[in-house]
PDB file of N, CA and C in Angstrom:
ATOM      1  N   MET A  30      -6.405 -30.313 -11.533  1.00 51.00           N
ATOM      2  CA  MET A  30      -5.837 -29.476 -11.630  1.00 51.00           C
ATOM      3  C   MET A  30      -4.769 -29.032 -10.362  1.00 51.00           C
ATOM      4  N   ALA A  31      -4.043 -27.950 -11.598  1.00 54.00           N
ATOM      5  CA  ALA A  31      -2.870 -28.230 -10.220  1.00 54.00           C
ATOM      6  C   ALA A  31      -3.170 -26.296  -9.405  1.00 54.00           C
ATOM      7  N   THR A  32      -3.060 -26.506  -8.286  1.00 59.00           N
ATOM      8  CA  THR A  32      -3.065 -24.883  -7.502  1.00 59.00           C
ATOM      9  C   THR A  32      -2.414 -24.575  -7.371  1.00 59.00           C
ATOM     10  N   GLY A  33      -2.700 -22.767  -7.178  1.00 56.00           N
ATOM     11  CA  GLY A  33      -1.448 -21.655  -7.274  1.00 56.00           C
ATOM     12  C   GLY A  33      -0.402 -21.997  -6.792  1.00 56.00           C
ATOM     13  N   LYS A  34      -0.732 -22.430  -5.401  1.00 66.00           N
ATOM     14  CA  LYS A  34       0.864 -22.473  -4.659  1.00 66.00           C
ATOM     15  C   LYS A  34       2.069 -23.631  -5.619  1.00 66.00           C
ATOM     16  N   GLU A  35       1.330 -24.209  -6.247  1.00 82.00           N
ATOM     17  CA  GLU A  35       1.907 -25.550  -6.836  1.00 82.00           C
ATOM     18  C   GLU A  35       2.277 -24.486  -8.038  1.00 82.00           C
ATOM     19  N   ILE A  36       2.095 -24.307  -9.367  1.00 84.00           N
ATOM     20  CA  ILE A  36       2.302 -23.073  -9.922  1.00 84.00           C
ATOM     21  C   ILE A  36       3.054 -22.558 -10.150  1.00 84.00           C
ATOM     22  N   ALA A  37       3.084 -21.770  -8.970  1.00 80.00           N
ATOM     23  CA  ALA A  37       3.976 -20.337  -8.124  1.00 80.00           C
ATOM     24  C   ALA A  37       5.394 -20.883  -7.897  1.00 80.00           C
ATOM     25  N   GLY A  38       5.021 -22.180  -7.459  1.00 82.00           N
ATOM     26  CA  GLY A  38       6.064 -22.964  -6.584  1.00 82.00           C
ATOM     27  C   GLY A  38       7.307 -23.726  -8.025  1.00 82.00           C
ATOM     28  N   LYS A  39       6.770 -24.194  -8.794  1.00 84.00           N
ATOM     29  CA  LYS A  39       6.863 -24.445 -10.098  1.00 84.00           C
ATOM     30  C   LYS A  39       7.671 -23.327 -11.190  1.00 84.00           C
ATOM     31  N   TYR A  40       7.067 -22.070 -11.635  1.00 81.00           N
ATOM     32  CA  TYR A  40       7.801 -20.875 -12.270  1.00 81.00           C
ATOM     33  C   TYR A  40       8.916 -20.357 -11.076  1.00 81.00           C
ATOM     34  N   TRP A  41       8.751 -20.499 -10.030  1.00 80.00           N
ATOM     35  CA  TRP A  41       9.894 -20.292  -9.043  1.00 80.00           C
ATOM     36  C   TRP A  41      11.092 -20.765  -9.339  1.00 80.00           C
ATOM     37  N   GLU A  42      11.072 -22.187  -9.304  1.00 83.00           N
ATOM     38  CA  GLU A  42      12.294 -22.946  -9.387  1.00 83.00           C
ATOM     39  C   GLU A  42      12.684 -23.340 -10.630  1.00 83.00           C
ATOM     40  N   LYS A  43      11.800 -22.594 -11.878  1.00 83.00           N
ATOM     41  CA  LYS A  43      12.586 -22.399 -13.248  1.00 83.00           C
ATOM     42  C   LYS A  43      12.683 -21.158 -13.633  1.00 83.00           C
ATOM     43  N   TYR A  44      12.433 -20.035 -12.573  1.00 82.00           N
ATOM     44  CA  TYR A  44      13.319 -18.792 -13.545  1.00 82.00           C
ATOM     45  C   TYR A  44      13.881 -18.256 -12.450  1.00 82.00           C
ATOM     46  N   LYS A  45      14.123 -18.661 -11.512  1.00 81.00           N
ATOM     47  CA  LYS A  45      14.993 -18.243 -10.260  1.00 81.00           C
ATOM     48  C   LYS A  45      16.380 -17.903 -10.340  1.00 81.00           C
ATOM     49  N   LYS A  46      16.861 -18.696 -11.060  1.00 80.00           N
ATOM     50  CA  LYS A  46      18.155 -18.679 -11.152  1.00 80.00           C
ATOM     51  C   LYS A  46      18.189 -17.644 -12.604  1.00 80.00           C
ATOM     52  N   GLN A  47      17.461 -17.514 -13.337  1.00 82.00           N
ATOM     53  CA  GLN A  47      17.699 -16.831 -14.452  1.00 82.00           C
ATOM     54  C   GLN A  47      17.122 -15.110 -14.056  1.00 82.00           C
ATOM     55  N   GLU A  48      15.967 -15.218 -13.754  1.00 80.00           N
ATOM     56  CA  GLU A  48      15.704 -13.746 -13.569  1.00 80.00           C
ATOM     57  C   GLU A  48      16.454 -12.798 -11.856  1.00 80.00           C
ATOM     58  N   SER A  49      17.110 -13.532 -10.748  1.00 78.00           N
ATOM     59  CA  SER A  49      17.357 -12.947  -9.519  1.00 78.00           C
ATOM     60  C   SER A  49      18.357 -12.290  -9.606  1.00 78.00           C
ATOM     61  N   PRO A  50      19.251 -12.135 -10.451  1.00 80.00           N
ATOM     62  CA  PRO A  50      20.223 -11.547 -10.744  1.00 80.00           C
ATOM     63  C   PRO A  50      20.077 -10.519 -10.832  1.00 80.00           C
ATOM     64  N   PHE A  51      18.976 -10.111 -11.996  1.00 80.00           N
ATOM     65  CA  PHE A  51      18.075  -9.150 -12.267  1.00 80.00           C
ATOM     66  C   PHE A  51      17.920  -8.210 -11.518  1.00 80.00           C
ATOM     67  N   ALA A  52      17.058  -8.711 -10.668  1.00 78.00           N
ATOM     68  CA  ALA A  52      16.556  -7.953  -9.426  1.00 78.00           C
ATOM     69  C   ALA A  52      17.910  -7.632  -8.481  1.00 78.00           C
ATOM     70  N   LEU A  53      18.963  -8.517  -8.105  1.00 79.00           N
ATOM     71  CA  LEU A  53      20.134  -8.017  -7.217  1.00 79.00           C
ATOM     72  C   LEU A  53      20.736  -7.102  -7.638  1.00 79.00           C
ATOM     73  N   TYR A  54      20.855  -7.179  -9.018  1.00 84.00           N
ATOM     74  CA  TYR A  54      22.011  -5.987  -9.591  1.00 84.00           C
ATOM     75  C   TYR A  54      21.203  -5.117 -10.398  1.00 84.00           C
ATOM     76  N   SER A  55      19.603  -5.204  -9.817  1.00 83.00           N
ATOM     77  CA  SER A  55      19.670  -3.683  -9.957  1.00 83.00           C
ATOM     78  C   SER A  55      19.941  -2.437 -10.060  1.00 83.00           C
ATOM     79  N   PRO A  56      20.195  -1.743 -10.920  1.00 85.00           N
ATOM     80  CA  PRO A  56      20.789   0.341 -10.753  1.00 85.00           C
ATOM     81  C   PRO A  56      20.361   0.507  -9.180  1.00 85.00           C
ATOM     82  N   PHE A  57      19.410   0.400  -8.678  1.00 85.00           N
ATOM     83  CA  PHE A  57      18.816   1.106  -7.244  1.00 85.00           C
ATOM     84  C   PHE A  57      19.005   0.798  -6.453  1.00 85.00           C
ATOM     85  N   LEU A  58      19.617  -1.027  -6.267  1.00 86.00           N
ATOM     86  CA  LEU A  58      20.015  -1.868  -5.490  1.00 86.00           C
ATOM     87  C   LEU A  58      21.459  -1.584  -5.306  1.00 86.00           C
ATOM     88  N   VAL A  59      21.966  -1.269  -6.701  1.00 89.00           N
ATOM     89  CA  VAL A  59      23.668  -0.778  -6.734  1.00 89.00           C
ATOM     90  C   VAL A  59      23.639   0.054  -5.687  1.00 89.00           C
ATOM     91  N   CYS A  60      22.963   1.355  -6.203  1.00 91.00           N
ATOM     92  CA  CYS A  60      23.121   2.498  -5.366  1.00 91.00           C
ATOM     93  C   CYS A  60      22.766   2.388  -3.892  1.00 91.00           C
ATOM     94  N   VAL A  61      21.716   1.493  -3.287  1.00 88.00           N
ATOM     95  CA  VAL A  61      21.982   1.398  -2.106  1.00 88.00           C
ATOM     96  C   VAL A  61      22.758   0.392  -1.071  1.00 88.00           C
ATOM     97  N   ALA A  62      23.400  -0.293  -2.138  1.00 90.00           N
ATOM     98  CA  ALA A  62      24.650  -1.070  -1.718  1.00 90.00           C
ATOM     99  C   ALA A  62      25.506  -0.189  -1.749  1.00 90.00           C
ATOM    100  N   ALA A  63      25.928   0.596  -2.251  1.00 93.00           N
ATOM    101  CA  ALA A  63      27.358   1.724  -2.184  1.00 93.00           C
ATOM    102  C   ALA A  63      27.270   2.768  -1.892  1.00 93.00           C
ATOM    103  N   GLY A  64      25.928   3.091  -1.401  1.00 92.00           N
ATOM    104  CA  GLY A  64      25.309   4.025  -0.280  1.00 92.00           C
ATOM    105  C   GLY A  64      25.426   5.645  -1.066  1.00 92.00           C
ATOM    106  N   ASN A  65      25.165   5.278  -1.974  1.00 94.00           N
ATOM    107  CA  ASN A  65      25.203   6.430  -2.655  1.00 94.00           C
ATOM    108  C   ASN A  65      23.641   6.939  -3.508  1.00 94.00           C
ATOM    109  N   LEU A  66      22.443   6.267  -2.680  1.00 90.00           N
ATOM    110  CA  LEU A  66      21.486   6.643  -3.787  1.00 90.00           C
ATOM    111  C   LEU A  66      20.660   8.094  -3.227  1.00 90.00           C
ATOM    112  N   ASP A  67      20.208   8.868  -4.631  1.00 90.00           N
ATOM    113  CA  ASP A  67      20.090   9.975  -4.041  1.00 90.00           C
ATOM    114  C   ASP A  67      18.463   9.987  -3.362  1.00 90.00           C
ATOM    115  N   PHE A  68      18.404  11.260  -2.975  1.00 85.00           N
ATOM    116  CA  PHE A  68      17.073  11.245  -2.343  1.00 85.00           C
ATOM    117  C   PHE A  68      15.976  10.958  -3.120  1.00 85.00           C
ATOM    118  N   ARG A  69      15.994  11.705  -4.508  1.00 86.00           N
ATOM    119  CA  ARG A  69      15.042  12.237  -5.399  1.00 86.00           C
ATOM    120  C   ARG A  69      14.552  10.481  -5.567  1.00 86.00           C
ATOM    121  N   SER A  70      15.429   9.541  -5.663  1.00 86.00           N
ATOM    122  CA  SER A  70      15.230   7.668  -6.004  1.00 86.00           C
ATOM    123  C   SER A  70      14.927   6.864  -4.480  1.00 86.00           C
ATOM    124  N   PHE A  71      14.709   7.880  -3.711  1.00 83.00           N
ATOM    125  CA  PHE A  71      14.739   6.964  -2.562  1.00 83.00           C
ATOM    126  C   PHE A  71      12.979   7.449  -2.285  1.00 83.00           C
ATOM    127  N   ASN A  72      12.645   8.536  -2.514  1.00 82.00           N
ATOM    128  CA  ASN A  72      11.470   9.338  -2.328  1.00 82.00           C
ATOM    129  C   ASN A  72      10.613   8.650  -3.182  1.00 82.00           C
ATOM    130  N   LEU A  73      11.344   8.458  -4.581  1.00 82.00           N
ATOM    131  CA  LEU A  73       9.939   7.743  -5.675  1.00 82.00           C
ATOM    132  C   LEU A  73       9.700   6.362  -4.864  1.00 82.00           C
ATOM    133  N   CYS A  74      10.710   5.583  -4.613  1.00 81.00           N
ATOM    134  CA  CYS A  74      10.567   4.028  -3.925  1.00 81.00           C
ATOM    135  C   CYS A  74       9.453   4.233  -2.804  1.00 81.00           C
ATOM    136  N   ILE A  75       9.585   4.977  -1.972  1.00 78.00           N
ATOM    137  CA  ILE A  75       8.497   5.179  -0.713  1.00 78.00           C
ATOM    138  C   ILE A  75       7.492   5.444  -1.225  1.00 78.00           C
ATOM    139  N   SER A  76       7.342   6.383  -1.865  1.00 80.00           N
ATOM    140  CA  SER A  76       5.861   7.070  -2.353  1.00 80.00           C
ATOM    141  C   SER A  76       5.304   5.642  -3.463  1.00 80.00           C
ATOM    142  N   GLN A  77       5.880   5.105  -4.133  1.00 82.00           N
ATOM    143  CA  GLN A  77       5.351   3.694  -4.436  1.00 82.00           C
ATOM    144  C   GLN A  77       4.541   2.722  -3.518  1.00 82.00           C
ATOM    145  N   ASP A  78       5.391   2.871  -2.583  1.00 84.00           N
ATOM    146  CA  ASP A  78       5.012   1.801  -1.632  1.00 84.00           C
ATOM    147  C   ASP A  78       4.067   2.324  -0.795  1.00 84.00           C
ATOM    148  N   TYR A  79       4.136   3.567  -0.548  1.00 84.00           N
ATOM    149  CA  TYR A  79       2.672   4.768  -0.241  1.00 84.00           C
ATOM    150  C   TYR A  79       1.662   3.987  -0.696  1.00 84.00           C
ATOM    151  N   TYR A  80       1.592   4.432  -2.087  1.00 87.00           N
ATOM    152  CA  TYR A  80       0.076   4.203  -2.603  1.00 87.00           C
ATOM    153  C   TYR A  80      -0.293   2.710  -2.448  1.00 87.00           C
ATOM    154  N   PHE A  81       0.653   2.129  -2.843  1.00 89.00           N
ATOM    155  CA  PHE A  81       0.046   0.427  -2.672  1.00 89.00           C
ATOM    156  C   PHE A  81      -0.144   0.222  -1.370  1.00 89.00           C
ATOM    157  N   LEU A  82       0.686   0.644  -0.279  1.00 91.00           N
ATOM    158  CA  LEU A  82       0.050   0.256   1.350  1.00 91.00           C
ATOM    159  C   LEU A  82      -1.372   0.902   1.491  1.00 91.00           C
ATOM    160  N   ASP A  83      -1.396   1.933   0.604  1.00 91.00           N
ATOM    161  CA  ASP A  83      -3.165   3.081   0.944  1.00 91.00           C
ATOM    162  C   ASP A  83      -4.281   1.942   0.698  1.00 91.00           C
ATOM    163  N   ALA A  84      -3.652   1.189  -0.603  1.00 93.00           N
ATOM    164  CA  ALA A  84      -4.719   0.497  -1.463  1.00 93.00           C
ATOM    165  C   ALA A  84      -5.155  -0.962  -0.112  1.00 93.00           C
ATOM    166  N   PHE A  85      -4.342  -1.226   0.426  1.00 93.00           N
ATOM    167  CA  PHE A  85      -4.144  -2.302   1.752  1.00 93.00           C
ATOM    168  C   PHE A  85      -5.550  -1.762   2.249  1.00 93.00           C
ATOM    169  N   VAL A  86      -4.390  -0.827   2.872  1.00 93.00           N
ATOM    170  CA  VAL A  86      -5.695   0.181   3.820  1.00 93.00           C
ATOM    171  C   VAL A  86      -7.134  -0.342   3.589  1.00 93.00           C
ATOM    172  N   GLN A  87      -7.456   1.260   2.329  1.00 94.00           N
ATOM    173  CA  GLN A  87      -8.934   0.686   1.768  1.00 94.00           C
ATOM    174  C   GLN A  87      -9.661  -0.657   1.785  1.00 94.00           C
ATOM    175  N   ALA A  88      -8.613  -1.694   1.435  1.00 95.00           N
ATOM    176  CA  ALA A  88      -9.093  -2.891   0.686  1.00 95.00           C
ATOM    177  C   ALA A  88      -9.523  -3.684   2.380  1.00 95.00           C
ATOM    178  N   TYR A  89      -8.519  -3.795   3.216  1.00 94.00           N
ATOM    179  CA  TYR A  89      -9.232  -4.176   4.800  1.00 94.00           C
ATOM    180  C   TYR A  89     -10.101  -3.160   5.366  1.00 94.00           C
ATOM    181  N   LYS A  90     -10.396  -1.789   4.935  1.00 94.00           N
ATOM    182  CA  LYS A  90     -11.613  -1.543   5.746  1.00 94.00           C
ATOM    183  C   LYS A  90     -12.910  -1.941   5.006  1.00 94.00           C
ATOM    184  N   LEU A  91     -12.596  -2.152   3.695  1.00 95.00           N
ATOM    185  CA  LEU A  91     -13.803  -3.042   2.889  1.00 95.00           C
ATOM    186  C   LEU A  91     -14.115  -4.158   3.662  1.00 95.00           C
ATOM    187  N   ALA A  92     -13.276  -5.077   3.693  1.00 94.00           N
ATOM    188  CA  ALA A  92     -13.200  -5.810   4.498  1.00 94.00           C
ATOM    189  C   ALA A  92     -14.072  -6.374   5.403  1.00 94.00           C
ATOM    190  N   GLU A  93     -13.474  -5.784   6.428  1.00 94.00           N
ATOM    191  CA  GLU A  93     -13.426  -5.034   8.299  1.00 94.00           C
ATOM    192  C   GLU A  93     -15.694  -5.054   8.000  1.00 94.00           C
ATOM    193  N   ASP A  94     -15.880  -4.078   6.936  1.00 94.00           N
ATOM    194  CA  ASP A  94     -16.828  -3.626   7.040  1.00 94.00           C
ATOM    195  C   ASP A  94     -18.302  -5.072   6.843  1.00 94.00           C
ATOM    196  N   SER A  95     -17.603  -5.620   5.771  1.00 94.00           N
ATOM    197  CA  SER A  95     -18.721  -7.074   5.254  1.00 94.00           C
ATOM    198  C   SER A  95     -18.003  -8.592   6.260  1.00 94.00           C
ATOM    199  N   VAL A  96     -17.627  -8.533   6.989  1.00 93.00           N
ATOM    200  CA  VAL A  96     -17.566  -9.419   8.018  1.00 93.00           C
ATOM    201  C   VAL A  96     -18.192  -9.588   9.190  1.00 93.00           C
ATOM    202  N   GLU A  97     -19.091 -10.480   8.888  1.00 92.00           N
ATOM    203  CA  GLU A  97     -19.995 -10.227  10.964  1.00 92.00           C
ATOM    204  C   GLU A  97     -19.462 -10.676  11.538  1.00 92.00           C
ATOM    205  N   ARG A  98     -18.596 -12.084  11.667  1.00 94.00           N
ATOM    206  CA  ARG A  98     -17.380 -12.597  13.320  1.00 94.00           C
ATOM    207  C   ARG A  98     -17.469 -11.612  13.796  1.00 94.00           C
ATOM    208  N   LYS A  99     -16.982 -11.154  15.078  1.00 94.00           N
ATOM    209  CA  LYS A  99     -16.410 -10.022  16.132  1.00 94.00           C
ATOM    210  C   LYS A  99     -14.735 -10.423  15.385  1.00 94.00           C
ATOM    211  N   GLU A 100     -14.648 -12.110  15.861  1.00 94.00           N
ATOM    212  CA  GLU A 100     -13.188 -12.730  15.824  1.00 94.00           C
ATOM    213  C   GLU A 100     -12.499 -12.102  14.228  1.00 94.00           C
ATOM    214  N   ASN A 101     -12.979 -12.387  13.446  1.00 93.00           N
ATOM    215  CA  ASN A 101     -12.903 -12.174  12.025  1.00 93.00           C
ATOM    216  C   ASN A 101     -12.281 -10.346  11.932  1.00 93.00           C
ATOM    217  N   LYS A 102     -13.384  -9.711  12.367  1.00 94.00           N
ATOM    218  CA  LYS A 102     -13.725  -8.470  11.818  1.00 94.00           C
ATOM    219  C   LYS A 102     -12.613  -7.406  12.685  1.00 94.00           C
ATOM    220  N   LYS A 103     -11.888  -7.891  14.153  1.00 95.00           N
ATOM    221  CA  LYS A 103     -10.842  -7.424  15.073  1.00 95.00           C
ATOM    222  C   LYS A 103      -9.773  -8.303  14.141  1.00 95.00           C
ATOM    223  N   LEU A 104      -9.536  -8.930  13.738  1.00 94.00           N
ATOM    224  CA  LEU A 104      -8.458  -9.399  12.625  1.00 94.00           C
ATOM    225  C   LEU A 104      -7.882  -8.474  12.120  1.00 94.00           C
ATOM    226  N   ILE A 105      -9.239  -8.511  10.995  1.00 94.00           N
ATOM    227  CA  ILE A 105      -9.089  -7.621   9.759  1.00 94.00           C
ATOM    228  C   ILE A 105      -8.270  -6.077  10.505  1.00 94.00           C
ATOM    229  N   HIS A 106      -9.027  -5.481  11.494  1.00 95.00           N
ATOM    230  CA  HIS A 106      -9.333  -4.691  11.869  1.00 95.00           C
ATOM    231  C   HIS A 106      -7.355  -4.169  12.474  1.00 95.00           C
ATOM    232  N   ASN A 107      -7.075  -4.880  12.872  1.00 94.00           N
ATOM    233  CA  ASN A 107      -5.419  -5.118  13.130  1.00 94.00           C
ATOM    234  C   ASN A 107      -4.584  -4.815  12.493  1.00 94.00           C
ATOM    235  N   LEU A 108      -4.607  -5.981  11.017  1.00 94.00           N
ATOM    236  CA  LEU A 108      -3.940  -5.437   9.868  1.00 94.00           C
ATOM    237  C   LEU A 108      -4.284  -4.392   9.268  1.00 94.00           C
ATOM    238  N   ARG A 109      -5.041  -3.892   9.136  1.00 94.00           N
ATOM    239  CA  ARG A 109      -5.441  -2.369   8.969  1.00 94.00           C
ATOM    240  C   ARG A 109      -4.463  -1.898   9.777  1.00 94.00           C
ATOM    241  N   GLU A 110      -4.698  -1.614  10.785  1.00 95.00           N
ATOM    242  CA  GLU A 110      -3.818  -1.012  11.394  1.00 95.00           C
ATOM    243  C   GLU A 110      -2.205  -0.909  11.493  1.00 95.00           C
ATOM    244  N   SER A 111      -1.508  -2.247  11.280  1.00 94.00           N
ATOM    245  CA  SER A 111      -0.661  -2.217  10.885  1.00 94.00           C
ATOM    246  C   SER A 111      -0.169  -1.753   9.850  1.00 94.00           C
ATOM    247  N   VAL A 112      -0.880  -1.820   8.622  1.00 93.00           N
ATOM    248  CA  VAL A 112      -0.156  -1.018   7.571  1.00 93.00           C
ATOM    249  C   VAL A 112      -0.484   0.841   7.760  1.00 93.00           C
ATOM    250  N   TYR A 113      -1.539   0.656   8.449  1.00 92.00           N
ATOM    251  CA  TYR A 113      -1.580   2.357   8.722  1.00 92.00           C
ATOM    252  C   TYR A 113      -0.397   2.968   9.663  1.00 92.00           C
ATOM    253  N   VAL A 114       0.256   1.824  10.327  1.00 93.00           N
ATOM    254  CA  VAL A 114       1.321   2.256  11.468  1.00 93.00           C
ATOM    255  C   VAL A 114       2.978   2.276  10.015  1.00 93.00           C
ATOM    256  N   MET A 115       2.401   1.288   9.120  1.00 90.00           N
ATOM    257  CA  MET A 115       3.849   1.159   8.193  1.00 90.00           C
ATOM    258  C   MET A 115       3.773   2.705   7.610  1.00 90.00           C
ATOM    259  N   ILE A 116       2.569   3.105   7.067  1.00 90.00           N
ATOM    260  CA  ILE A 116       2.514   4.533   5.945  1.00 90.00           C
ATOM    261  C   ILE A 116       2.618   5.707   7.463  1.00 90.00           C
ATOM    262  N   GLN A 117       2.716   5.579   8.362  1.00 90.00           N
ATOM    263  CA  GLN A 117       2.979   6.605   9.261  1.00 90.00           C
ATOM    264  C   GLN A 117       4.473   6.768   9.507  1.00 90.00           C
ATOM    265  N   THR A 118       5.153   5.579   9.233  1.00 88.00           N
ATOM    266  CA  THR A 118       6.192   5.521   9.284  1.00 88.00           C
ATOM    267  C   THR A 118       7.261   6.138   8.136  1.00 88.00           C
ATOM    268  N   TYR A 119       6.443   5.730   6.974  1.00 82.00           N
ATOM    269  CA  TYR A 119       6.636   6.826   5.482  1.00 82.00           C
ATOM    270  C   TYR A 119       6.821   8.002   5.996  1.00 82.00           C
ATOM    271  N   ASN A 120       5.991   8.140   6.264  1.00 82.00           N
ATOM    272  CA  ASN A 120       5.661   9.939   6.464  1.00 82.00           C
ATOM    273  C   ASN A 120       6.504  10.310   7.328  1.00 82.00           C
ATOM    274  N   THR A 121       6.644   9.591   8.203  1.00 84.00           N
ATOM    275  CA  THR A 121       7.806  10.119   9.235  1.00 84.00           C
ATOM    276  C   THR A 121       9.340   9.729   8.549  1.00 84.00           C
ATOM    277  N   THR A 122       9.568   8.931   8.001  1.00 75.00           N
ATOM    278  CA  THR A 122      10.846   9.362   7.127  1.00 75.00           C
ATOM    279  C   THR A 122      11.002  10.186   6.077  1.00 75.00           C
ATOM    280  N   LEU A 123       9.935  10.538   5.547  1.00 70.00           N
ATOM    281  CA  LEU A 123      10.296  11.436   4.482  1.00 70.00           C
ATOM    282  C   LEU A 123      10.264  12.831   4.599  1.00 70.00           C
ATOM    283  N   ILE A 124       9.886  13.210   5.634  1.00 72.00           N
ATOM    284  CA  ILE A 124      10.184  14.647   6.496  1.00 72.00           C
ATOM    285  C   ILE A 124      11.088  14.388   7.074  1.00 72.00           C
ATOM    286  N   GLU A 125      11.214  13.148   7.789  1.00 67.00           N
ATOM    287  CA  GLU A 125      13.058  14.192   8.124  1.00 67.00           C
ATOM    288  C   GLU A 125      13.946  14.130   6.968  1.00 67.00           C
TER     289      GLU A 125
END
């Protein structure tokens, strides 16, 4: 049976040449490269990341609560704190 890494690598090799140009030349990235991305679109992009990161904070909190070994608990706590710092950076960026 193939592992997840083998499957992901197989599909990446198969589709990277076909799909990557669509990602590189998406309207969002073209506007970023041209320097004319409107604030509303930028705000939407960051807000999507914000909700995604918030889910990570909650998941890390649940994992931290369920782990018994102190070393693992500290590692998960550090991960949660680093994501929280990213969220604070997003908040600061949106305020500015």
